CSV table of C-alpha atoms and ligand atoms in Angstrom, one decimal:
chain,number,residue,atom,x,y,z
A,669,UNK,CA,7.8,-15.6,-16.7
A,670,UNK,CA,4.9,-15.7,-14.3
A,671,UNK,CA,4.8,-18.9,-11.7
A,672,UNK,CA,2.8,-19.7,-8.9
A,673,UNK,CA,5.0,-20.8,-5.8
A,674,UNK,CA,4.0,-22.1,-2.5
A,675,UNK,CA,6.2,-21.5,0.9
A,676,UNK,CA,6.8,-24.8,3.1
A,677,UNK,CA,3.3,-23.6,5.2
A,678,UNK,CA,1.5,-23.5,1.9
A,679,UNK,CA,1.5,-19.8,1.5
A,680,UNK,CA,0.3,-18.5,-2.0
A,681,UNK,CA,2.6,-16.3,-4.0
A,682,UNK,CA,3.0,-15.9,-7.8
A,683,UNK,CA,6.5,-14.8,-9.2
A,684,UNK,CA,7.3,-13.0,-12.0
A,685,UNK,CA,10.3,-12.0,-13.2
A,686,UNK,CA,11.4,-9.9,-16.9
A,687,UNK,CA,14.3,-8.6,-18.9
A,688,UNK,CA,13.3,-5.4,-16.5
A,689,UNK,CA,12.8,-6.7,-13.1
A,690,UNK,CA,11.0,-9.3,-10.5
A,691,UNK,CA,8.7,-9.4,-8.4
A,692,UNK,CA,6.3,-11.6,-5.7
A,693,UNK,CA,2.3,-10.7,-4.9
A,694,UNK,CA,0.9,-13.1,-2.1
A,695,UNK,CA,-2.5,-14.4,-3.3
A,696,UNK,CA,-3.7,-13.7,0.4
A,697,UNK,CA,-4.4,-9.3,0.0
A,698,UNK,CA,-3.2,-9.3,-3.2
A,699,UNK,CA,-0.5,-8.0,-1.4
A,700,UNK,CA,3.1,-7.0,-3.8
A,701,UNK,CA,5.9,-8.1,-1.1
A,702,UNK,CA,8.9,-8.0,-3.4
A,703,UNK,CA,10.0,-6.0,-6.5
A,704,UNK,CA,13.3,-5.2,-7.6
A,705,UNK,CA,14.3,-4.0,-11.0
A,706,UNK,CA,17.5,-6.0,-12.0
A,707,UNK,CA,21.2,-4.8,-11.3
A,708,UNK,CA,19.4,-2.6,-8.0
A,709,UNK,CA,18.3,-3.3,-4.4
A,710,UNK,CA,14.9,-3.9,-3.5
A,711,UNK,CA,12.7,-1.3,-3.8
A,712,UNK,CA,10.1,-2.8,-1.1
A,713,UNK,CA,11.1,-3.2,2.4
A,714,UNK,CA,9.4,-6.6,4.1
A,715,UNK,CA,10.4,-7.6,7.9
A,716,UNK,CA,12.3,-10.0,8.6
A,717,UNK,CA,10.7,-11.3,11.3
A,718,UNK,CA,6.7,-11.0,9.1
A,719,UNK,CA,5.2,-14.3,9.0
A,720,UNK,CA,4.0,-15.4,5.9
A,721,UNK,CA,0.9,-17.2,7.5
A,722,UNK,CA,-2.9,-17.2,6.4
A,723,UNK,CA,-4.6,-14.6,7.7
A,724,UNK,CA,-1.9,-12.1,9.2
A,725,UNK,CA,-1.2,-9.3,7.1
A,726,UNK,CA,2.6,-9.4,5.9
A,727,UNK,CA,4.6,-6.7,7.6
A,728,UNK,CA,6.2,-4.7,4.5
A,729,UNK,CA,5.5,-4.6,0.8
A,730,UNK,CA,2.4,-3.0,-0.6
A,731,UNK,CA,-0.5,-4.2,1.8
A,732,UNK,CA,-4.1,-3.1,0.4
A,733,UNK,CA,-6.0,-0.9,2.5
A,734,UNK,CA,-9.5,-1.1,2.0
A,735,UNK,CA,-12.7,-0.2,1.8
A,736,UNK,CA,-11.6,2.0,4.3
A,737,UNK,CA,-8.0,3.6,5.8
A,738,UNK,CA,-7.4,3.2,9.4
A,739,UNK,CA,-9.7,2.9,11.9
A,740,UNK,CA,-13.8,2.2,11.0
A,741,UNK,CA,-16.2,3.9,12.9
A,742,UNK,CA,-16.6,0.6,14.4
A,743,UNK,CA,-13.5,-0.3,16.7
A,744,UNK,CA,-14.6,-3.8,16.8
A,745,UNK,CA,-13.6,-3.8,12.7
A,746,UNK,CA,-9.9,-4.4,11.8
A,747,UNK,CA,-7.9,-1.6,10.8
A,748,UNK,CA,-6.8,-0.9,7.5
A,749,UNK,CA,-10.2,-2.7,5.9
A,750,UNK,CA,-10.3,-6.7,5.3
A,751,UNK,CA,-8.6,-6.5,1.5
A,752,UNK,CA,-5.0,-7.2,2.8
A,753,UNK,CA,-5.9,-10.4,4.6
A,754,UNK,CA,-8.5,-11.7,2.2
A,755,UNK,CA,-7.8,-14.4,-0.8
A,756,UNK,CA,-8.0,-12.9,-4.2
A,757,UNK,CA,-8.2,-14.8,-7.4
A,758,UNK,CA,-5.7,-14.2,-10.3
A,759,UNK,CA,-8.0,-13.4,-13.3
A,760,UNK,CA,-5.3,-12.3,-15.7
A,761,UNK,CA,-1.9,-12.5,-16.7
A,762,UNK,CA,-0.2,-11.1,-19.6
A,763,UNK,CA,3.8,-11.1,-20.8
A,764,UNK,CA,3.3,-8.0,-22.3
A,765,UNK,CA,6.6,-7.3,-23.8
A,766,UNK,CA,10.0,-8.7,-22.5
A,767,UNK,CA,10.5,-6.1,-20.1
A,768,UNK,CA,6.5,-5.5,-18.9
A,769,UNK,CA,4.3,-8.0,-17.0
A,770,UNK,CA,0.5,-7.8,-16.2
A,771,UNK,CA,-0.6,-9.4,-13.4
A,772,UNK,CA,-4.9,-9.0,-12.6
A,773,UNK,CA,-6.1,-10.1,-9.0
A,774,UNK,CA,-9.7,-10.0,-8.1
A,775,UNK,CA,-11.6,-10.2,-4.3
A,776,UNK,CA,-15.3,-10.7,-4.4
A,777,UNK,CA,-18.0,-9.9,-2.6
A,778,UNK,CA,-18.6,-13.1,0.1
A,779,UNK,CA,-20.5,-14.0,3.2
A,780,UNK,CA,-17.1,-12.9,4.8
A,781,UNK,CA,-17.1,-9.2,3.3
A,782,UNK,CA,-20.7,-8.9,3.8
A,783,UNK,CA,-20.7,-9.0,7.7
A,784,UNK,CA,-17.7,-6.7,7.4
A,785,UNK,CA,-18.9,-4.2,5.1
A,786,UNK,CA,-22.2,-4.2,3.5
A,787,UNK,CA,-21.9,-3.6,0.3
A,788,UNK,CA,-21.4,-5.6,-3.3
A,789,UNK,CA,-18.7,-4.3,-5.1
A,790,UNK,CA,-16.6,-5.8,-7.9
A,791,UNK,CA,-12.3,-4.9,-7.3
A,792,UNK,CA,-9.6,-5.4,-9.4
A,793,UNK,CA,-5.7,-5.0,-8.4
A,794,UNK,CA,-3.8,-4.6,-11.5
A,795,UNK,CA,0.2,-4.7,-11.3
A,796,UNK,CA,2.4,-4.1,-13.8
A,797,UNK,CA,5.9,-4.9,-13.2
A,798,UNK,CA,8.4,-3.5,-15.5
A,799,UNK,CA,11.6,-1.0,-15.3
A,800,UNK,CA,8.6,0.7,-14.1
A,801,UNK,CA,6.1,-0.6,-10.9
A,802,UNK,CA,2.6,0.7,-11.4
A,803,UNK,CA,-0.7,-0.7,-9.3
A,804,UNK,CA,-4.3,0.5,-10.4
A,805,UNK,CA,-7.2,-0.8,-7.7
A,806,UNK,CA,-9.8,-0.3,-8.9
A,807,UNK,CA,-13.8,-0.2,-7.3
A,808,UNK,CA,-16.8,-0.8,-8.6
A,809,UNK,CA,-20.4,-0.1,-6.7
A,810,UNK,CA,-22.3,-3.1,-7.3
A,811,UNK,CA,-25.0,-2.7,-5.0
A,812,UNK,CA,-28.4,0.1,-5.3
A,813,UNK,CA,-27.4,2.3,-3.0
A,814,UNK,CA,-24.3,4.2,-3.0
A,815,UNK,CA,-21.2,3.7,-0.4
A,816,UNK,CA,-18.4,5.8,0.7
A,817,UNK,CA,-14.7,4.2,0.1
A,818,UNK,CA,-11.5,4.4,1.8
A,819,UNK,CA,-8.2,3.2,0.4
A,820,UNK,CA,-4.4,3.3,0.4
A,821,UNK,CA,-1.8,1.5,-1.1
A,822,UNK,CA,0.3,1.4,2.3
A,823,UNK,CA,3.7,1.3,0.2
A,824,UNK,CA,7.1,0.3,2.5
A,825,UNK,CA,10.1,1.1,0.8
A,826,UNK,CA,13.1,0.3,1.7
A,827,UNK,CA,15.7,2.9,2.6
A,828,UNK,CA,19.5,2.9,3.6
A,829,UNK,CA,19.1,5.0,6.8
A,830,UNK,CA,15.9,6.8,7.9
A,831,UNK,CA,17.8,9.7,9.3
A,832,UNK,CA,19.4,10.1,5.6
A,833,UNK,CA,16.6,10.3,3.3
A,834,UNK,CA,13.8,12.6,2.9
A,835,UNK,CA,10.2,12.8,0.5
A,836,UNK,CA,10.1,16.3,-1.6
A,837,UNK,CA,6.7,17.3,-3.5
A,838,UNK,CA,4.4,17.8,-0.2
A,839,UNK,CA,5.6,21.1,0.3
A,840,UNK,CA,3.0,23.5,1.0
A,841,UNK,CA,0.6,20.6,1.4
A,842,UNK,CA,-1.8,20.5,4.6
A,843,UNK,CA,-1.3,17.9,7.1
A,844,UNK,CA,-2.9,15.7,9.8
A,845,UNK,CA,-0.9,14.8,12.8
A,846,UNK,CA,-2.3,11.8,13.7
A,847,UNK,CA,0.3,11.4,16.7
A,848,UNK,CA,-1.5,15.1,17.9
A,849,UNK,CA,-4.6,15.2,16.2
A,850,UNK,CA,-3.8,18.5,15.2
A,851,UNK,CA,-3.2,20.2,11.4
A,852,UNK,CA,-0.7,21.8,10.0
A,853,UNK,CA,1.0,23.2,6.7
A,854,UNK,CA,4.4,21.6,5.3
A,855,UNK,CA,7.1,23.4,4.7
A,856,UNK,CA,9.7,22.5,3.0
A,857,UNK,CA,10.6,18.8,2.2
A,858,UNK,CA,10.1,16.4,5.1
A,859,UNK,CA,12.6,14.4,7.5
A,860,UNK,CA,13.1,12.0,9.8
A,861,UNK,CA,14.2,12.2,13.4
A,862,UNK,CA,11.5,10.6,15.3
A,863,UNK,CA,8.0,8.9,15.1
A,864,UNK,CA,6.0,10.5,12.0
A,865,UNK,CA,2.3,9.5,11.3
A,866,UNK,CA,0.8,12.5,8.4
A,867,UNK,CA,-2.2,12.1,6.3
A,868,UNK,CA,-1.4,14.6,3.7
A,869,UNK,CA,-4.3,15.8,2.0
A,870,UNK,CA,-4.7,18.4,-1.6
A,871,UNK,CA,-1.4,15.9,-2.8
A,872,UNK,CA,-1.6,17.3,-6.5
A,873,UNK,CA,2.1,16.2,-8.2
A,874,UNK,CA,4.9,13.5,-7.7
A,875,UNK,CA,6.2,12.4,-4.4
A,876,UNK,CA,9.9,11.9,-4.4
A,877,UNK,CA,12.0,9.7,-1.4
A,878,UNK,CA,15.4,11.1,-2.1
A,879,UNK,CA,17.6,8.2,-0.4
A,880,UNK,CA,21.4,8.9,-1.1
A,881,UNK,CA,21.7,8.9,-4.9
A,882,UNK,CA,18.7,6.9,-5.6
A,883,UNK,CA,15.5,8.7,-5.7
A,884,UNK,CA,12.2,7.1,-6.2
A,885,UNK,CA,9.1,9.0,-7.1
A,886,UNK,CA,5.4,8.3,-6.7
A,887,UNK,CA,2.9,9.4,-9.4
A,888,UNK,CA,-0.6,8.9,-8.3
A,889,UNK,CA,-3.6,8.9,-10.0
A,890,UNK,CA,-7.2,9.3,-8.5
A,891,UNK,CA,-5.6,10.2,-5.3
A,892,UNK,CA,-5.5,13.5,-3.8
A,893,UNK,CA,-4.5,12.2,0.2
A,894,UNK,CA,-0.8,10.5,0.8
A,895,UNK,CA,0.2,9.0,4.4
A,896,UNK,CA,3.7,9.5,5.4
A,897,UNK,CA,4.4,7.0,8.0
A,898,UNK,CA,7.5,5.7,10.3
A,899,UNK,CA,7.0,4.0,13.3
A,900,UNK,CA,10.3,5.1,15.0
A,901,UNK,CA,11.8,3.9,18.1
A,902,UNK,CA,9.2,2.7,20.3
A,903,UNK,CA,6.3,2.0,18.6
A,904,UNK,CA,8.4,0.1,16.7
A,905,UNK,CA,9.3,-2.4,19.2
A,906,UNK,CA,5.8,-2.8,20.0
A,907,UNK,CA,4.7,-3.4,16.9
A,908,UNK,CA,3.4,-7.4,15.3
A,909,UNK,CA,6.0,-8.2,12.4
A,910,UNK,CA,8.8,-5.9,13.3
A,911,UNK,CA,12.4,-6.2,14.5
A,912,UNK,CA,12.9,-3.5,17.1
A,913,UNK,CA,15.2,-1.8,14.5
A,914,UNK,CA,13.1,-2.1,11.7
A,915,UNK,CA,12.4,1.6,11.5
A,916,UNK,CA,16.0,2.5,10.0
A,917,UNK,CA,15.3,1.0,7.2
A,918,UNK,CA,11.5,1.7,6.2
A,919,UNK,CA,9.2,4.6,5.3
A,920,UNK,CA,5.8,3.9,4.3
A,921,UNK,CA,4.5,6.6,1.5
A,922,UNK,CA,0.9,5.6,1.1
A,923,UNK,CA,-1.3,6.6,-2.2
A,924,UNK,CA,-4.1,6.9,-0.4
A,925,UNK,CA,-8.1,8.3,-0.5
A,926,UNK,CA,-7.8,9.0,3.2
A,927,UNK,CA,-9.8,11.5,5.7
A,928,UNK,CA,-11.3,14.5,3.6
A,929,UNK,CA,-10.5,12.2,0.5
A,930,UNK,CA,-12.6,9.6,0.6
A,931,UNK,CA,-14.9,8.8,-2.3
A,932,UNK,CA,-18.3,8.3,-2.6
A,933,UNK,CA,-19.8,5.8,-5.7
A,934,UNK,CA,-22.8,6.0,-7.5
A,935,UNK,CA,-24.5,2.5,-7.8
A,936,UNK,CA,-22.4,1.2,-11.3
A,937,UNK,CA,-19.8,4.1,-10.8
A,938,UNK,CA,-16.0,3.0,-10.1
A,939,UNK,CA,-13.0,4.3,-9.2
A,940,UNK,CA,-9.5,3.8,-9.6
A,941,UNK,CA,-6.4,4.6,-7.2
A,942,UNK,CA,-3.3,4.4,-9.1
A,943,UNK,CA,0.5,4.5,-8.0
A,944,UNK,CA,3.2,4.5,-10.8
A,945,UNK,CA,6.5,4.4,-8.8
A,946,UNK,CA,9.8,4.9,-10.8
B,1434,BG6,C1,-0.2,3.6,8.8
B,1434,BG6,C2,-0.9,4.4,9.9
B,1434,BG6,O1,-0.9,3.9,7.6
B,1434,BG6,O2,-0.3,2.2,9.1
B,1434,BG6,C3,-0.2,4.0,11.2
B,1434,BG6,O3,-0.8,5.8,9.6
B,1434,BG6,C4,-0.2,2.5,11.4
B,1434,BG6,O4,-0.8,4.7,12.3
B,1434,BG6,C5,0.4,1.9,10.2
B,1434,BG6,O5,0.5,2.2,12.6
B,1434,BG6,C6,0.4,0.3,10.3
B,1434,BG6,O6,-0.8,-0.2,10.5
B,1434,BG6,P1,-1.1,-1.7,10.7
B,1434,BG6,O7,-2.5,-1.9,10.9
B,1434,BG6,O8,-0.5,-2.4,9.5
B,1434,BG6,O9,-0.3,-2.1,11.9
């Protein structure tokens, strides 16, 4: 069952909900802020304390970074890209069995995204919610001359205790530090005692978050860059949309095209970044 919902301020959502699992994706970024496959806890971790309110970016769920990750050359631009806190347009749904829903949101081109970024481009964000969550965004370069794209989608999950859990499948991988601005190699899996901001780049296999007995993994597709991301102690209690201790009980794993793995489009080419997280 898919229905469209509106919060006391107005604020856009469409739920769905399966034999499999549920879920909630905000009109406003196209942005996934709850899925949970039934009998388990919430996969996604939102704040508390996020408004839900035109033009703010929730705190939590799967925000869409784009056309670029970060900062923009320009520091006047917002981090992160304009897609998170832009209305999309539903263009498809589908019931396609009783366990698998198909959601398809679009953002076009506008006056708006022009003074941002200026380029045409045609983007899709297609969810499927079933026993399985998978997203595909996908580009196309609209315009006659080509552009260079940056994108993540900035996953939160929700974990029992930060300290407890670790991410296996980076091993090996080269890093940037963006606390230090310096590289480095992983070894071994990765955990969690104090602020952690990587940019993960040659990311070639599945990312697991072993929480406890649950682990989740991340299977991306047209993504060779992943963000690893915790805020920790201070930052955290800085931070718009967080709850001083709201890093206990988040880690962001991004699929990303970030730094060295951005993409450039042909005029007419696309390109897709997938996560399938099971
Ligand atoms: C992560 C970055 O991807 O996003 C962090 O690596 C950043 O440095 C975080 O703090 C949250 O960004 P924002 O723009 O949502 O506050």
């Amino acid at each position: 069952m898919i229905t469209t919902q509106r919060m006391e301020n107005g604020f856009e959502y469409l739920e769905i909900r399966n034999a499999a699992a549920e879920a909630k994706i905000a009109s406003q970024g196209a942005h996934l802020f709850h899925y949970r496959r039934h009998g388990e806890t919430p996969l996604l971790w939102v704040s508390a304390t996020s408004p839900f309110e035109t033009g703010t970016a929730i705190r939590g769920g799967v925000p869409v970074c784009w056309p670029w990750f970060g900062m923009s050359s320009d520091p006047a631009l917002p981090q992160h890209g304009f897609a998170r806190t832009m209305m999309w347009a539903v263009e498809q749904t589908e019931e396609i069995d009783a366990d698998t829903t198909r959601v398809v949101l679009r953002l076009a081109p506008s006056e708006a995204t022009l003074k941002l970024w200026p380029h045409r481009f045609a983007l899709t964000l297609e969810i499927t919610v079933g026993a399985v969550l998978s997203m595909s965004l996908t580009t196309t370069n609209a315009d006659d001359r080509p552009f260079t794209l940056g994108a993540a989608l900035h996953t939160y999950f929700a974990v029992s205790q930060i300290a407890d859990v670790r991410v296996e499948g980076l091993e090996g991988r080269p890093y940037f530090d963006a606390l230090t601005g310096t590289r480095h190699r992983q070894e071994g899996a990765i955990g969690f005692a104090e602020e952690t901001d990587r940019v993960y780049q040659e990311v070639d296999g599945a990312i697991r978050l072993v929480d406890g007995t649950r682990t989740v993994t991340i299977a991306n597709e047209g993504s060779a860059s992943a963000v690893v991301w915790n805020p920790w102690i201070a930052k955290c209690s800085r931070m718009s949309g967080m709850a001083p201790d709201s890093y206990l009980t988040m880690l962001c794993i991004e699929s990303a095209n970030a730094m060295e793995d951005v993409r450039t489009l042909q005029p007419g080419a696309s390109h897709t970044l997938k996560a399938v997280i099971g």
